[in-house]
Coordinates of C-alpha atoms in Angstrom, one line a residue:
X259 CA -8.8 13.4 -4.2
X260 CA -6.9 15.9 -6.1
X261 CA -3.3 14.9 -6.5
X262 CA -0.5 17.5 -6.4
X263 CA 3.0 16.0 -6.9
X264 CA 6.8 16.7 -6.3
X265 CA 8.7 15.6 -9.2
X266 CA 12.2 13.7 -8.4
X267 CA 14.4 16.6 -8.3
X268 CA 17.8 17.0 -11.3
X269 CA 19.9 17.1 -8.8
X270 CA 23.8 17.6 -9.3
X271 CA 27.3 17.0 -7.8
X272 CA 28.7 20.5 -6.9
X273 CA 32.0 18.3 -6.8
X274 CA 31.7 16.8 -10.1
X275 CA 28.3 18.8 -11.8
X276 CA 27.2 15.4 -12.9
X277 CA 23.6 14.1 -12.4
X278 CA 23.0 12.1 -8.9
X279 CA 22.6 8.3 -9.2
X280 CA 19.0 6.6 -8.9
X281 CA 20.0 5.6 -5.2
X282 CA 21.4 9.3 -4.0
X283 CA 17.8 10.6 -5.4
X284 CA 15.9 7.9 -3.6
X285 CA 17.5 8.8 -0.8
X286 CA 16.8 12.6 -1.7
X287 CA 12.9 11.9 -1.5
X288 CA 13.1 9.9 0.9
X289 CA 14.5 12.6 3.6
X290 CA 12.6 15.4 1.9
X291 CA 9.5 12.9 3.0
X292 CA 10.2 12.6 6.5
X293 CA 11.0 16.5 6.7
X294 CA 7.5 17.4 5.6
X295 CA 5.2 19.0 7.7
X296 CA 1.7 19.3 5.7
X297 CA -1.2 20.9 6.8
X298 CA -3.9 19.2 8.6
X299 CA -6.2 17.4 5.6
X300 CA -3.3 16.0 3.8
X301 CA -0.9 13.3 2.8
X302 CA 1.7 12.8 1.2
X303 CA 3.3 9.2 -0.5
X304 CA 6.2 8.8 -2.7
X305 CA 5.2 7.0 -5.8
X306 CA 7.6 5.9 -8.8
X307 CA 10.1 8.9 -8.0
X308 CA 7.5 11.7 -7.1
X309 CA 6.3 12.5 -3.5
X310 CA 2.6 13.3 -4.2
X311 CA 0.4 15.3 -1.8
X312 CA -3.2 14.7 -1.4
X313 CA -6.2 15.4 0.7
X314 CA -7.7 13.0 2.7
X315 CA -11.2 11.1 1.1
X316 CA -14.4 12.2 0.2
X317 CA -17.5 10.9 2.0
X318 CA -18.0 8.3 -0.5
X319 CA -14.6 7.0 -0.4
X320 CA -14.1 7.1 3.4
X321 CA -17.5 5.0 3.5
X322 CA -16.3 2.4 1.4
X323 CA -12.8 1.9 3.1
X324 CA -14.2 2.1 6.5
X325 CA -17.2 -0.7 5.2
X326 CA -13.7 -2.5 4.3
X327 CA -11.6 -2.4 7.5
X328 CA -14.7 -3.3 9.7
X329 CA -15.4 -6.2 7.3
X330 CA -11.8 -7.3 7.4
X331 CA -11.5 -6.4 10.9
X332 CA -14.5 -8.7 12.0
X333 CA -13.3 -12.1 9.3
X334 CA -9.2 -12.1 11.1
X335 CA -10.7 -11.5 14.5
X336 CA -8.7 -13.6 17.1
X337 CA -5.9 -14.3 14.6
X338 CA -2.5 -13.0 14.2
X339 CA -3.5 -10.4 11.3
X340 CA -5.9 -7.0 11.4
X341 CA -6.6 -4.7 8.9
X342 CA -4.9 -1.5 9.2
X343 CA -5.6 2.0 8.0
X344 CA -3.7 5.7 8.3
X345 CA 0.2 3.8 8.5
X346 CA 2.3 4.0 5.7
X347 CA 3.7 1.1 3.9
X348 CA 7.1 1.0 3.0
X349 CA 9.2 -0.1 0.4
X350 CA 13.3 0.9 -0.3
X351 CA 12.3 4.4 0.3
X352 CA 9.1 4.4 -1.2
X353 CA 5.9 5.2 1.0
X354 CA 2.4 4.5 0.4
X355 CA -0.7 5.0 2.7
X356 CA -3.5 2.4 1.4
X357 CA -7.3 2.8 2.4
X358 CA -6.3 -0.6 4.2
X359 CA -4.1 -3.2 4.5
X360 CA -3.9 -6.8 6.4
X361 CA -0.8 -7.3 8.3
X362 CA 0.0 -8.5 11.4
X363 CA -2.0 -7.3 14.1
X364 CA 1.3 -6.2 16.5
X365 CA 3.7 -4.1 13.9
X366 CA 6.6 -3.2 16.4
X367 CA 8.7 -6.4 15.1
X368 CA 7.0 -5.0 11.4
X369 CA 8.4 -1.1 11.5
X370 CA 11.0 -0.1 9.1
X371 CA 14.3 1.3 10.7
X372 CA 13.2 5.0 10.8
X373 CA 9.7 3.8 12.5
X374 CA 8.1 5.4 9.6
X375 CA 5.3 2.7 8.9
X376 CA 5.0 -1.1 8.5
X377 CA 7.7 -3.1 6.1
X378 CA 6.4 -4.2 2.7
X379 CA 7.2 -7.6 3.4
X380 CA 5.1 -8.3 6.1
X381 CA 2.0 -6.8 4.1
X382 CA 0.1 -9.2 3.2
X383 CA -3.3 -7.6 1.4
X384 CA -3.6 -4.0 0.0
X385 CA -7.3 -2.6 -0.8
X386 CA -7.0 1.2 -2.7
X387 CA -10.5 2.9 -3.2
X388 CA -10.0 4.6 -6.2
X389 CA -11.2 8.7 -6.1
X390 CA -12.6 11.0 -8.9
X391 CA -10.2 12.8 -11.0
X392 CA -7.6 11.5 -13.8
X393 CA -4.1 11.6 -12.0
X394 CA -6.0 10.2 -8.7
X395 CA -7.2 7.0 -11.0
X396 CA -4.2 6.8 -12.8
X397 CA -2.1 6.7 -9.0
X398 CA -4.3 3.2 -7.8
X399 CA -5.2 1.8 -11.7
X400 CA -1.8 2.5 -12.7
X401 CA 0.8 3.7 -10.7
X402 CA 0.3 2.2 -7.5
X403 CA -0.7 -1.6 -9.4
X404 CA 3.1 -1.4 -10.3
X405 CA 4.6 -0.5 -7.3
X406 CA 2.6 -3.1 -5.1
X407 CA 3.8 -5.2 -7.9
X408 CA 7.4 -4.8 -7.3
X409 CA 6.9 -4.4 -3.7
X410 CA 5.5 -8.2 -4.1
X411 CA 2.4 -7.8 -2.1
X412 CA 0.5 -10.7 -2.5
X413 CA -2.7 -9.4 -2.9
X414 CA -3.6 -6.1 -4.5
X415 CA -8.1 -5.1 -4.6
X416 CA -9.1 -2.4 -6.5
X417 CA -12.4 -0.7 -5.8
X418 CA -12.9 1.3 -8.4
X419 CA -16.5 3.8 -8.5
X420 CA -15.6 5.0 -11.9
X421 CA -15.2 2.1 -14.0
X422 CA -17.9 1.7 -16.2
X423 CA -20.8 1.9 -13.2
X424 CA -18.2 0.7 -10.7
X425 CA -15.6 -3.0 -10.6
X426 CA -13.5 -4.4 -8.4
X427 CA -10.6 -5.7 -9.3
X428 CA -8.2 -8.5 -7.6
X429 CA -4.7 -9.0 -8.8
X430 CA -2.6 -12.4 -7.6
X431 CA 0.6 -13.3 -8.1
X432 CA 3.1 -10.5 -8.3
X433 CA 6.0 -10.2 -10.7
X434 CA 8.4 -7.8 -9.1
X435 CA 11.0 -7.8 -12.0
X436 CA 7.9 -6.8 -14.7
X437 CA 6.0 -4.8 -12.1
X438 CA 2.7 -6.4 -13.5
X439 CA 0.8 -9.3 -11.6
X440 CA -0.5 -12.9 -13.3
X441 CA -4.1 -13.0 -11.5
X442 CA -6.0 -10.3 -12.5
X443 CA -10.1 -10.8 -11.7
X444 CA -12.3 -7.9 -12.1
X445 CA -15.9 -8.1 -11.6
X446 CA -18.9 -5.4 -12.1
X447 CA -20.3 -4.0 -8.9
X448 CA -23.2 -6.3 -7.9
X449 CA -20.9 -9.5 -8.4
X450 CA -19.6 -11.1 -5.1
X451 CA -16.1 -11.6 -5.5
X452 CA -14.0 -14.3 -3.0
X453 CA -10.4 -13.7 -2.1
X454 CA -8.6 -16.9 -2.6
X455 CA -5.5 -16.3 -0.6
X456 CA -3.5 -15.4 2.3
X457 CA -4.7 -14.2 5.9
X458 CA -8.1 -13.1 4.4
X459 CA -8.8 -16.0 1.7
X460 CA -12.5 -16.5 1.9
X461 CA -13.6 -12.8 2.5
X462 CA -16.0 -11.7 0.1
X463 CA -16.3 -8.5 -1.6
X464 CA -20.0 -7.6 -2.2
X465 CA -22.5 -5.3 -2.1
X466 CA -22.5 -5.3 1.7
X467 CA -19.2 -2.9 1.2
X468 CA -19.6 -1.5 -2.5
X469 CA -23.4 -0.8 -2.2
X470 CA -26.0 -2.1 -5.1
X471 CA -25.1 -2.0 -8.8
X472 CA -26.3 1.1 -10.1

């Protein structure tokens, strides 16, 4: 997916010409968000102080995050948690739409206090496939590992086609104040991989939703 993004505006005070603060510009994205009205095809996230706008997946992509949600779907069947796709995620006026995410399976105690998507806190599992191009690799290797990091979501996969001939990654243990995580296990495509915690500890990551090695 080809990334275009809305840098945080420079703002100023007509009152006093100085720059706005970190939390009037937050709040600057964050309305100019909401207000947007974006073709049909497109999305739009705010991500480390820039709104970015991208079209939705590829085949590929859409194959493997739909092989994901019906996987996850079937393992928390009857329990409190499902696996959610197309809702944003929200954290102090940042906003994220994952491939999927586990959370509980009713959101309306879960919904931020514009409705906008599902709190943060109550996220429990985050899975990003990662599309072609540099900037859209960057966004989920990069950009998007920090902010689930400070977020504190407890569980961030990573299934990334254009590694090296394709890994997935699964990073535990999230340090908000260093926006960097402690468990970080990345495999090679063809290498079943167990999540070890949370709602879905015990699903496994294989070639049943990455497709062979190759």
């Amino acid at each position: 997916m080809t990334a275009l993004a809305h840098e945080r505006p420079q703002a100023m005070s007509q009152a006093h010409a100085e720059p706005l603060n970190e939390l009037d510009l937050d709040e600057v994205l964050w309305q100019a968000w909401k207000a947007m009205e974006l073709p049909e095809g497109y999305r739009a996230e705010i991500i480390e102080g820039a709104i970015e706008v991208s079209p939705t997946a590829r085949r590929s992509h859409g194959l493997i995050a739909n092989r994901v949600r019906r996987a996850l779907d079937k393992f928390l069947d009857e329990g409190e948690y499902a696996c959610h796709q197309d809702v944003n995620v929200i954290h102090k006026h940042k906003a994220w739409i994952p491939d999927a995410f586990v959370a509980p399976e009713d959101t309306e105690s879960c919904g931020d206090e514009d409705d906008m998507g599902v709190k943060a806190e109550f996220v429990q599992l985050i899975v990003e496939v990662v599309s072609p191009g540099k900037r859209n690799q960057d966004r989920d290797r990069v950009r998007k590992r920090r902010e689930y990091a400070r977020a504190g979501i407890p569980v961030y996969v990573i299934i990334d086609d254009y590694d090296s001939h394709g890994t997935v990654t699964v990073l535990t243990e999230p340090e908000p104040d260093k926006a960097d995580w402690v468990g970080v296990h990345r495999v090679p495509y063809g290498t079943e991989v167990t999540l070890s915690e949370g709602p879905a500890k015990g699903f496994v990551i294989g070639e049943a939703i990455t497709g062979p090695k190759r």
